[in-house]
Tab-separated table of C-alpha atoms in Angstrom:
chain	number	residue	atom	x	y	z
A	1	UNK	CA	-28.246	-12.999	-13.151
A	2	UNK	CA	-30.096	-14.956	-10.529
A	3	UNK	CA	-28.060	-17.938	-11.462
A	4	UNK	CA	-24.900	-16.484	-10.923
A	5	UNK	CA	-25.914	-14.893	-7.843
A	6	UNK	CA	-26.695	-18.290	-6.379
A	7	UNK	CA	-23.788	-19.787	-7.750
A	8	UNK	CA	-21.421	-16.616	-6.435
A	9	UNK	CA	-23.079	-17.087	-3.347
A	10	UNK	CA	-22.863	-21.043	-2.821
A	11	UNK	CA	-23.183	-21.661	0.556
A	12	UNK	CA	-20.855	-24.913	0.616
A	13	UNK	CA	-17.772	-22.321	-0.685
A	14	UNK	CA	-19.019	-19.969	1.818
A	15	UNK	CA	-19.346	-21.665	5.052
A	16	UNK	CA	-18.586	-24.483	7.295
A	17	UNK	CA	-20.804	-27.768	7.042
A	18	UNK	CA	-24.459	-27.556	8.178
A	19	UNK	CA	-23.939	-23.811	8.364
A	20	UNK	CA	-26.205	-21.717	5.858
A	21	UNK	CA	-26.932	-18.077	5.366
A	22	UNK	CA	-30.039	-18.304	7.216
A	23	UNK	CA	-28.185	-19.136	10.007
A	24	UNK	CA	-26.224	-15.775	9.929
A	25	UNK	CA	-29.262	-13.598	9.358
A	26	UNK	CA	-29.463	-10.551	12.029
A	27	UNK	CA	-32.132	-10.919	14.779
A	28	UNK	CA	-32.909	-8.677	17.874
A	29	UNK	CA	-30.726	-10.900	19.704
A	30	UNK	CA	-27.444	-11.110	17.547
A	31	UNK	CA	-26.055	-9.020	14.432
A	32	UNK	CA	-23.542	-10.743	12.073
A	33	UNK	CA	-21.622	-9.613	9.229
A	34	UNK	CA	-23.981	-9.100	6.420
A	35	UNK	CA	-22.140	-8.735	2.658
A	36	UNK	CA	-24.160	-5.463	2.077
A	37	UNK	CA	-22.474	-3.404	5.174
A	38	UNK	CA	-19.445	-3.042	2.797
A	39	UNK	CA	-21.016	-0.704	0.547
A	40	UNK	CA	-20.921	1.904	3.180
A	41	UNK	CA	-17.494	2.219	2.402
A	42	UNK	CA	-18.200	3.018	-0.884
A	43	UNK	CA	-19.160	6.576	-0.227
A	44	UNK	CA	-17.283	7.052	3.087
A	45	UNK	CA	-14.202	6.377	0.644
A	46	UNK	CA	-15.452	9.401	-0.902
A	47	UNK	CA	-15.733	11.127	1.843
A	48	UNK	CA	-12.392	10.015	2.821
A	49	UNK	CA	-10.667	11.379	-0.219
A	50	UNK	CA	-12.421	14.789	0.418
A	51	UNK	CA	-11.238	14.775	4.107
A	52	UNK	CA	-7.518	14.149	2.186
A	53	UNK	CA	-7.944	17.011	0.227
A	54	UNK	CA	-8.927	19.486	3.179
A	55	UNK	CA	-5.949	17.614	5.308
A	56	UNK	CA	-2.992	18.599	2.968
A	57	UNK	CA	-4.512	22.023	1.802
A	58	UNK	CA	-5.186	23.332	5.309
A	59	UNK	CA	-2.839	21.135	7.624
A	60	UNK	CA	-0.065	19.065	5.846
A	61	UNK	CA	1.090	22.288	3.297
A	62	UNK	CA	1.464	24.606	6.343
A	63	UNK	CA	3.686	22.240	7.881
A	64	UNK	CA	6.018	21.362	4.935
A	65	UNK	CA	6.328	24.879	4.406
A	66	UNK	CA	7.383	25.264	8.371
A	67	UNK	CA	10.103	22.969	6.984
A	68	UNK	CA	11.195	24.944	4.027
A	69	UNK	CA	9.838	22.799	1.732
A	70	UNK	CA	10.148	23.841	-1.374
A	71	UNK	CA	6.836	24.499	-2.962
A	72	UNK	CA	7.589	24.465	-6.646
A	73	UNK	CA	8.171	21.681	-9.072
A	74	UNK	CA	10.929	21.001	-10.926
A	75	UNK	CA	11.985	23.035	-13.874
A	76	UNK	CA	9.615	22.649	-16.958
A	77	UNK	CA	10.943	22.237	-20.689
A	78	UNK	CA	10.848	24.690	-22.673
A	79	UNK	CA	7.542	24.077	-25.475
A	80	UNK	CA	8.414	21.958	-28.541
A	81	UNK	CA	5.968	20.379	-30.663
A	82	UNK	CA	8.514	17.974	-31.942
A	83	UNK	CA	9.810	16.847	-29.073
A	84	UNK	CA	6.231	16.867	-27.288
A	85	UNK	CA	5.050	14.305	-30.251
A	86	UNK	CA	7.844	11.731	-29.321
A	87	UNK	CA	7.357	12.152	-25.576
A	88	UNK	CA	3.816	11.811	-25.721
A	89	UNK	CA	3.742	9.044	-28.947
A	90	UNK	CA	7.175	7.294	-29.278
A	91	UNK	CA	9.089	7.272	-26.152
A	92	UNK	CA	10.020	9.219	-23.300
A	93	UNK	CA	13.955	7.482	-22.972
A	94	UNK	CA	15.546	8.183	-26.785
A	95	UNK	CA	17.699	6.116	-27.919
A	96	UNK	CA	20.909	7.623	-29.883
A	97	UNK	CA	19.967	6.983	-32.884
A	98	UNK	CA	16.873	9.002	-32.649
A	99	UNK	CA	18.552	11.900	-30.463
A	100	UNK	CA	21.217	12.206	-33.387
A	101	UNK	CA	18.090	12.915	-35.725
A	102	UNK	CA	16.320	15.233	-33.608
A	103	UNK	CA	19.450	16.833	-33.402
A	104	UNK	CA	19.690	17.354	-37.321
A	105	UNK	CA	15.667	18.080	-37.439
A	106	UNK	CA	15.635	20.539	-34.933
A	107	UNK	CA	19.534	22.132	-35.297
A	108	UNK	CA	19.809	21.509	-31.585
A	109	UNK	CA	23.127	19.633	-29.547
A	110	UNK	CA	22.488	16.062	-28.271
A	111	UNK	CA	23.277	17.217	-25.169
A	112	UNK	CA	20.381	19.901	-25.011
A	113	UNK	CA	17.673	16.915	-26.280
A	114	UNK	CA	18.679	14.938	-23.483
A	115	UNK	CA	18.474	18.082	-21.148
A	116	UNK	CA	14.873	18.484	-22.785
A	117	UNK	CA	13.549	14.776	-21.947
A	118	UNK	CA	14.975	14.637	-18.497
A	119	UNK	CA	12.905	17.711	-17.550
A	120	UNK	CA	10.116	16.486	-19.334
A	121	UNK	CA	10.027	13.753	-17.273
A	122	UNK	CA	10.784	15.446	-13.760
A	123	UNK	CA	7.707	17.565	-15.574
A	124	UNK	CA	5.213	14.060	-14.478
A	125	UNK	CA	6.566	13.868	-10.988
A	126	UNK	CA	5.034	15.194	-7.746
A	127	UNK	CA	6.262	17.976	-5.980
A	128	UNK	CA	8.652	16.923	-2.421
A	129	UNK	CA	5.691	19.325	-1.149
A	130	UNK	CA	3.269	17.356	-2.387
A	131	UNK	CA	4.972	14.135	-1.639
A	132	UNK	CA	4.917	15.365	2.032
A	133	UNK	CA	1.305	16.207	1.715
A	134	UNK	CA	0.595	12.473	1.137
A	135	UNK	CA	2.562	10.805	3.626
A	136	UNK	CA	1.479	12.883	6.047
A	137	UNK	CA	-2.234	12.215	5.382
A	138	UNK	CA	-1.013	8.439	5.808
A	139	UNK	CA	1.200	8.872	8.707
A	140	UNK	CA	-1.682	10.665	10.300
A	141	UNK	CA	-4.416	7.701	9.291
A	142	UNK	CA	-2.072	4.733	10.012
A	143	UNK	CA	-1.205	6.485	13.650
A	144	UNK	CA	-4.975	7.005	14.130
A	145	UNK	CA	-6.126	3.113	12.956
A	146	UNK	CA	-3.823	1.655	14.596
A	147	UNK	CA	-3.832	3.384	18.219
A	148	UNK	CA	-7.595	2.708	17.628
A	149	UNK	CA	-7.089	-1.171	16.484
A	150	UNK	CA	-4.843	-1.467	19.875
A	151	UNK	CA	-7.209	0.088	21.952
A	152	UNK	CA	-9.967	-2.203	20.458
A	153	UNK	CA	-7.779	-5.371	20.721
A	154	UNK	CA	-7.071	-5.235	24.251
A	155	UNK	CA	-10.906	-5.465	25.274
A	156	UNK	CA	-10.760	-8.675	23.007
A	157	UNK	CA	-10.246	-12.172	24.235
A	158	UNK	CA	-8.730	-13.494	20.602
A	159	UNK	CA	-5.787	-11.088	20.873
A	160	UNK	CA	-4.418	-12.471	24.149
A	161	UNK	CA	-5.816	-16.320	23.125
A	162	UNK	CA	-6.227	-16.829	19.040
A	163	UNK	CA	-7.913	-19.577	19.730
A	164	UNK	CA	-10.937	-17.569	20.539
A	165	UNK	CA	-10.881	-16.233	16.486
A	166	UNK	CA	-12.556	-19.760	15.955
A	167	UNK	CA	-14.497	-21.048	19.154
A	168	UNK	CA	-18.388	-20.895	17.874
A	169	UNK	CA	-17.391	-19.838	14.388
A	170	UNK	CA	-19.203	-18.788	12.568
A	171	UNK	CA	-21.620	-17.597	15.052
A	172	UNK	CA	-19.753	-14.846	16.251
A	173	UNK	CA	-21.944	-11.724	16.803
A	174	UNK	CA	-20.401	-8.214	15.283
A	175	UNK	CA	-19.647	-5.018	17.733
A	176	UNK	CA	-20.113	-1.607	16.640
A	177	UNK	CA	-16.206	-1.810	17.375
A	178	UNK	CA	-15.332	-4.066	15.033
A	179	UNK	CA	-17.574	-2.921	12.510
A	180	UNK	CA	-16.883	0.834	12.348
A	181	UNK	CA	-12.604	-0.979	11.832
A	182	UNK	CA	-13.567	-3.099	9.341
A	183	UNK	CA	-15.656	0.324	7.535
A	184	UNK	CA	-12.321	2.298	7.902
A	185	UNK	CA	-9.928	0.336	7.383
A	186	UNK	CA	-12.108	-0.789	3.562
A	187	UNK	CA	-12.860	2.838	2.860
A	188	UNK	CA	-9.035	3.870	3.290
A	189	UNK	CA	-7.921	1.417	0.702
A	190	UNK	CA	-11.174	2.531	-1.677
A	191	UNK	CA	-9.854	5.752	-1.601
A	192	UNK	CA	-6.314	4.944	-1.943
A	193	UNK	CA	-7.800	2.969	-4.962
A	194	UNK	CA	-9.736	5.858	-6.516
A	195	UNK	CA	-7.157	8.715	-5.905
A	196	UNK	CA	-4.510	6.758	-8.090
A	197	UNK	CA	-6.440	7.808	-11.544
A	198	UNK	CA	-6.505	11.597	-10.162
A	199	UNK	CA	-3.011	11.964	-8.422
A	200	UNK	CA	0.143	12.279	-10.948
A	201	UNK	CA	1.167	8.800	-11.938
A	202	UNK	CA	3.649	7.177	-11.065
A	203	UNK	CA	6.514	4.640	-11.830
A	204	UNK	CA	4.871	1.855	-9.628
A	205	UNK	CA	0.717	2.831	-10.390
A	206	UNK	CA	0.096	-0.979	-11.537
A	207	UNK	CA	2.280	-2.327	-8.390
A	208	UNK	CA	0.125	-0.408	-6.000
A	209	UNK	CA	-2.903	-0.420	-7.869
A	210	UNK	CA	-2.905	-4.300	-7.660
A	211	UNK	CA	-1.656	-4.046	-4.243
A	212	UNK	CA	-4.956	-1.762	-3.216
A	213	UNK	CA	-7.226	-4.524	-4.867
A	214	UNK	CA	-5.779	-7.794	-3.099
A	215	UNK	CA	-6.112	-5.452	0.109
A	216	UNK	CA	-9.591	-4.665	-0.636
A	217	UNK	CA	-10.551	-7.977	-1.620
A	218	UNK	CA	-9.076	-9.666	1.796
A	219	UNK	CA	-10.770	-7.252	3.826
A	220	UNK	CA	-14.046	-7.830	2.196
A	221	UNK	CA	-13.693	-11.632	1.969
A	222	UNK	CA	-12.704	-11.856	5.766
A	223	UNK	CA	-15.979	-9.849	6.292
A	224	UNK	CA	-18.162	-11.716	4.252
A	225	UNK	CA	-17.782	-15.215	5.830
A	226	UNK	CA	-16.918	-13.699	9.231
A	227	UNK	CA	-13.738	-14.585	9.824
A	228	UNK	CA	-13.018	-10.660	11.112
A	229	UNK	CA	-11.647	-11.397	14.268
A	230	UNK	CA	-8.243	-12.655	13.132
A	231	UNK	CA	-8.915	-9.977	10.410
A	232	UNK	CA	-8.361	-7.031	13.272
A	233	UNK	CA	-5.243	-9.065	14.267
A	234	UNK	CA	-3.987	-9.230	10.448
A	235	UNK	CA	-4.832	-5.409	10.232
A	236	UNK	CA	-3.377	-4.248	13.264
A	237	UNK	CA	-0.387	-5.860	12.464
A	238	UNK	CA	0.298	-4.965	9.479
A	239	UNK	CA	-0.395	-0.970	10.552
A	240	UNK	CA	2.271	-0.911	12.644
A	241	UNK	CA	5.352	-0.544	10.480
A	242	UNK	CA	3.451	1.540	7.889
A	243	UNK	CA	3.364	4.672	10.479
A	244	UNK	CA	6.958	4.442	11.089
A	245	UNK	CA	7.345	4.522	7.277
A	246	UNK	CA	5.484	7.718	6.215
A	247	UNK	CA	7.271	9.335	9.414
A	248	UNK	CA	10.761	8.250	7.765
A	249	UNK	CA	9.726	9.516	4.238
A	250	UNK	CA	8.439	13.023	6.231
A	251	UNK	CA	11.731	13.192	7.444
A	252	UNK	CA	13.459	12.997	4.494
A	253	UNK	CA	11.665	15.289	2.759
A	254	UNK	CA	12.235	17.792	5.461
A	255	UNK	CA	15.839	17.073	4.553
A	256	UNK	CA	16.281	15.671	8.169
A	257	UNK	CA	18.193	12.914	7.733
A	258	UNK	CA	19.715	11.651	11.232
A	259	UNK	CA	16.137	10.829	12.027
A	260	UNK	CA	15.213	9.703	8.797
A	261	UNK	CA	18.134	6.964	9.306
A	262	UNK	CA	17.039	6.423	12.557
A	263	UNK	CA	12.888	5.943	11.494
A	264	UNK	CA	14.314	4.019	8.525
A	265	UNK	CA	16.146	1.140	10.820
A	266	UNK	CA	13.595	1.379	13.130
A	267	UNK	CA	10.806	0.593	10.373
A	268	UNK	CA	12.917	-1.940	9.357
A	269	UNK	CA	13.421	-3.683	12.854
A	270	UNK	CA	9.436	-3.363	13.208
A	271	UNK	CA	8.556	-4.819	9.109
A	272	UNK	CA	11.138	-7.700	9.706
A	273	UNK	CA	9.888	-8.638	13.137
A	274	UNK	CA	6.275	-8.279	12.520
A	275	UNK	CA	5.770	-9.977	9.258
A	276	UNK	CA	8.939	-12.896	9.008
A	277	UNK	CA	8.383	-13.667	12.832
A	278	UNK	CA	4.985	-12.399	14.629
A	279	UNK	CA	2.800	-12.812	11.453
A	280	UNK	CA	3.400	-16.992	10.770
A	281	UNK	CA	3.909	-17.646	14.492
A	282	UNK	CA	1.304	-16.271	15.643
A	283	UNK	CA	-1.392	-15.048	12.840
A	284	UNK	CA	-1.008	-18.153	10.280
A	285	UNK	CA	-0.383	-20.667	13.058
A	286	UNK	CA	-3.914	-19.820	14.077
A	287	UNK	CA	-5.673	-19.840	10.701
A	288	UNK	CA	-3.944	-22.784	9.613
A	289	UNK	CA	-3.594	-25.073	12.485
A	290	UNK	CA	-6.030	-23.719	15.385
A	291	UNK	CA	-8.834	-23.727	12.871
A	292	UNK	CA	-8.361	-26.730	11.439
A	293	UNK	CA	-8.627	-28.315	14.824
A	294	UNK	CA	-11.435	-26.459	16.107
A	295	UNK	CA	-13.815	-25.364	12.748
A	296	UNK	CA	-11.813	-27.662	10.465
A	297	UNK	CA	-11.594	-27.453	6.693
A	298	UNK	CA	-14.080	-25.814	3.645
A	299	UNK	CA	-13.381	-24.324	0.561
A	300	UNK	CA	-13.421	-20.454	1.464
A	301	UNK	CA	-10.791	-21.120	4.412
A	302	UNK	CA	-8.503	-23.075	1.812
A	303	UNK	CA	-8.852	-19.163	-0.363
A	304	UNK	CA	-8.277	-18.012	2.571
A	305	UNK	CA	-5.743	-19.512	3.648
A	306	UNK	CA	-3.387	-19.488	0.756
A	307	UNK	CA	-3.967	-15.930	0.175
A	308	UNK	CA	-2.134	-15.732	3.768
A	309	UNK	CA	0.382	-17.708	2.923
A	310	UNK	CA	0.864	-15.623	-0.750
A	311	UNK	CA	1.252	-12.451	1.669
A	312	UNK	CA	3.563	-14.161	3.802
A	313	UNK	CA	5.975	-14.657	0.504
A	314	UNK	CA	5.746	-11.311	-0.118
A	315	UNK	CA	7.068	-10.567	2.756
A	316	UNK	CA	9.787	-12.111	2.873
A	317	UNK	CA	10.504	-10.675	-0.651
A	318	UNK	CA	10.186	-7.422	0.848
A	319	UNK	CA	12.121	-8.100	3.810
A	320	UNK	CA	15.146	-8.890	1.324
A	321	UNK	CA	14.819	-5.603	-0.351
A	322	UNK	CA	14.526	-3.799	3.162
A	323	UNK	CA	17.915	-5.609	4.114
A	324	UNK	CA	19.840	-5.197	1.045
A	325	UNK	CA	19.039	-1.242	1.610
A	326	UNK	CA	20.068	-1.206	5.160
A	327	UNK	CA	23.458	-2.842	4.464
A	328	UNK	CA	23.829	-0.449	1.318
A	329	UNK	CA	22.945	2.651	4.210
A	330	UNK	CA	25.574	0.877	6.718
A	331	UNK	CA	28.264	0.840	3.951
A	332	UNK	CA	27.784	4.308	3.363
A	333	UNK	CA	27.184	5.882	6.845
A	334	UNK	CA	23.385	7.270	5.987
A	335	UNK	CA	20.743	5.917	3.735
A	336	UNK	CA	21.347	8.168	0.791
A	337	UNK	CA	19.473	9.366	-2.170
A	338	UNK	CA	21.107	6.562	-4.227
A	339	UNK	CA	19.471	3.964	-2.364
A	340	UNK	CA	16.170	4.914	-2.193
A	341	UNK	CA	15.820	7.673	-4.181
A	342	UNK	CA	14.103	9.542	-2.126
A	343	UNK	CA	12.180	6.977	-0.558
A	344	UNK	CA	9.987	7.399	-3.717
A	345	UNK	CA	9.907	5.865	-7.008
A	346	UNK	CA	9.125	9.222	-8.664
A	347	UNK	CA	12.012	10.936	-6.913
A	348	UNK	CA	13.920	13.190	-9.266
A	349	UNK	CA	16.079	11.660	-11.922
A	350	UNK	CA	20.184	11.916	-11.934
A	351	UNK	CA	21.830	13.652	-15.140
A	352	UNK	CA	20.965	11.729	-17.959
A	353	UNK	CA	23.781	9.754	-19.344
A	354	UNK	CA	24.596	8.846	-23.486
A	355	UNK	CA	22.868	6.205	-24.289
A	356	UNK	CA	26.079	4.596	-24.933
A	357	UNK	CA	26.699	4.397	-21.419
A	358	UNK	CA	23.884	3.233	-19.672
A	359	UNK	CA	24.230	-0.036	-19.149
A	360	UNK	CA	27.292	0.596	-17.160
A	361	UNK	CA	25.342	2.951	-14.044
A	362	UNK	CA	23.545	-0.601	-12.556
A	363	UNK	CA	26.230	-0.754	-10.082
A	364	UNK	CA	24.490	2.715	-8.605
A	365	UNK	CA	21.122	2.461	-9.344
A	366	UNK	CA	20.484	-1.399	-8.333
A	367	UNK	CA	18.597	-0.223	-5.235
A	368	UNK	CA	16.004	1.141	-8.081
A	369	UNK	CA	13.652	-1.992	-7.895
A	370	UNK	CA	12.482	-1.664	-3.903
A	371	UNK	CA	11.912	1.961	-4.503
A	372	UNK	CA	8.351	1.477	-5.912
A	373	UNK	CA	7.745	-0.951	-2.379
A	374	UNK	CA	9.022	1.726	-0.196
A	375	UNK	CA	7.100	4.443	-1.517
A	376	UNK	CA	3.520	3.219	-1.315
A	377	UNK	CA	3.831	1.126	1.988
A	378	UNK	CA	4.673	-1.955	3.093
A	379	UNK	CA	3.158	-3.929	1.458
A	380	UNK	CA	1.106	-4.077	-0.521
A	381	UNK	CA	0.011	-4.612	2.580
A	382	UNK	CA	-0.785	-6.363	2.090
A	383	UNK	CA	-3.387	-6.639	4.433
């Protein structure tokens, strides 16, 4: 274990040339980032997930219902054995030959079978109550980290010069500022992370759930070889667009849909600006070229580096999918259910069609494949 905690650990990965960990130990005159703050926000994720809990109970459900949100779920099947066995064993999408002999097992139409599965189905899906609930707990967080990461920002010299994310790397002392952002912004994403295996799952659960871990892992490898100042400037950027999002889905659910279309092209106009034009002119220009110049190359800020550059394809993948809804919504005159279902992947499902005709409904439901981007955030972040 000791060997592959030194190897893990390998200073030469880690850090500059001539730099060691002993050089980054804490002394009464400066503090640096230490790897073992991070499991703070191990139990404050905890914590976090509790304070969600209170939040929608006590908060978020009195204001859906304010907004007539319907409380209850969508109607539940009606109990079958048989039918449970194949939902829950075989498949939950039966083909026709198998509906045609569940039909003759069970002396029941085709049409009813279908009827059966589609509201077994809805059956797995959240609530639009309790699809509120959530994205108001994130509207609520993302508008609270981020007015917090701009107030922070503006005291610092790197936001205004990015130059100053590198001058006398990597002996850059740590705030209480920076550190309690780093801590909040880690134990959001932990508990995003742990309240996937509790909440009802979803179409996009291994989407998000691999989004939560590259999130978690930047934020805790920007931490560990202190490169956290031009993490705040990754983090605050990518916050922005993700407040205007949960506000958009809110709307919707509230059935308001003028400014839902309004939040929507407004999310749209910040995602598209931020991350195709402020994020590689301004954050990857510095870790790429500014530190080259001033800290130069080492292994760790090649990973790093690349990992940047990975986020910054995504982006533009996501971008697409943001514009190809937009023109969809112009077409139409609003940004209907059809486009984004909801905003959600696990919105409720259309009448089921015959088998025999499904491959003939892509035409409608194309708009299917951003809907599992749209309803976690943006990204996968992506931060």
């Amino acid at each position: 274990m000791a060997g592959i905690l030194a190897w893990f650990w390998n200073e030469r990965f880690w850090l500059p040339h001539n730099v060691t960990w002993a050089d980054l130990k804490n002394t009464d005159e400066s503090t640096f980032p230490q790897a073992e703050d991070l499991y703070l926000a191990c139990p404050l994720a905890f914590c976090m997930f509790m304070i969600r809990l209170v939040f929608e109970r006590f908060i978020a459900r009195p204001c859906a219902l304010g907004l007539k949100i319907q409380a209850n779920g969508p109607q539940k099947a009606q109990p079958n054995a048989i039918l449970e066995k194949v939902f829950t064993a075989i498949t939950k999408h039966p083909d026709e030959k198998r509906l045609e002999g569940l039909s003759k097992q069970l002396d029941w139409d085709v049409r009813t079978i279908q009827r059966w599965f589609r509201q077994r189905r809805n059956q797995e899906k959240p609530s639009t109550l309790a699809r509120f609930c959530e994205s108001m707990w994130r509207f609520t967080f993302y508008l609270y980290i981020f007015t917090y990461g701009v107030r922070f920002l503006k005291k610092s010299p790197w936001l205004w010069n990015t130059r100053e994310c590198w001058y006398n790397y990597p002996y850059q002392p740590l705030t209480v500022d920076l550190h309690y952002y780093y801590i909040l912004e880690l134990s959001f994403y932990l508990s995003l992370l742990f309240s996937q295996f509790t909440d009802i799952r979803r179409k996009d659960f291994l989407l998000m759930f691999l989004h939560h871990v590259a999130t978690i892992s930047l934020i805790t490898f920007s931490y560990v070889n202190n490169m956290a100042r031009v993490g705040t400037l990754v983090m605050c950027l990518h916050d922005a667009a993700d407040i205007l999002l949960e506000a958009a889905k809110m709307a919707n659910y509230g059935k308001c849909q003028r400014l839902c279309n309004v939040l929507f092209v407004m999310f749209a106009l910040v995602f598209i600006s931020s991350r195709l034009g402020v994020y590689p002119v301004w954050i990857l220009n510095t870790t790429v070229f500014e530190s080259w110049e001033i800290v130069g190359p080492y292994p760790s800020w090649w990973v790093f580096n690349v990992l940047l550059v990975l986020l910054q394809a995504l982006h533009t993948f996501w971008s697409y999918l943001i514009v190809r809804i937009a023109c969809r919504a112009i077409s139409r005159g609003k940004v209907s259910k059809d486009d984004r279902s909801d905003i959600e992947s696990s919105s409720d499902e259309d009448e089921v069609l015959p088998p025999s005709q499904k491959h003939h409904t892509n035409g409608t439901n194309g708009a299917h494949g951003t809907n599992g981007y749209l309803s976690s955030s943006p990204c996968p972040d992506e931060h």
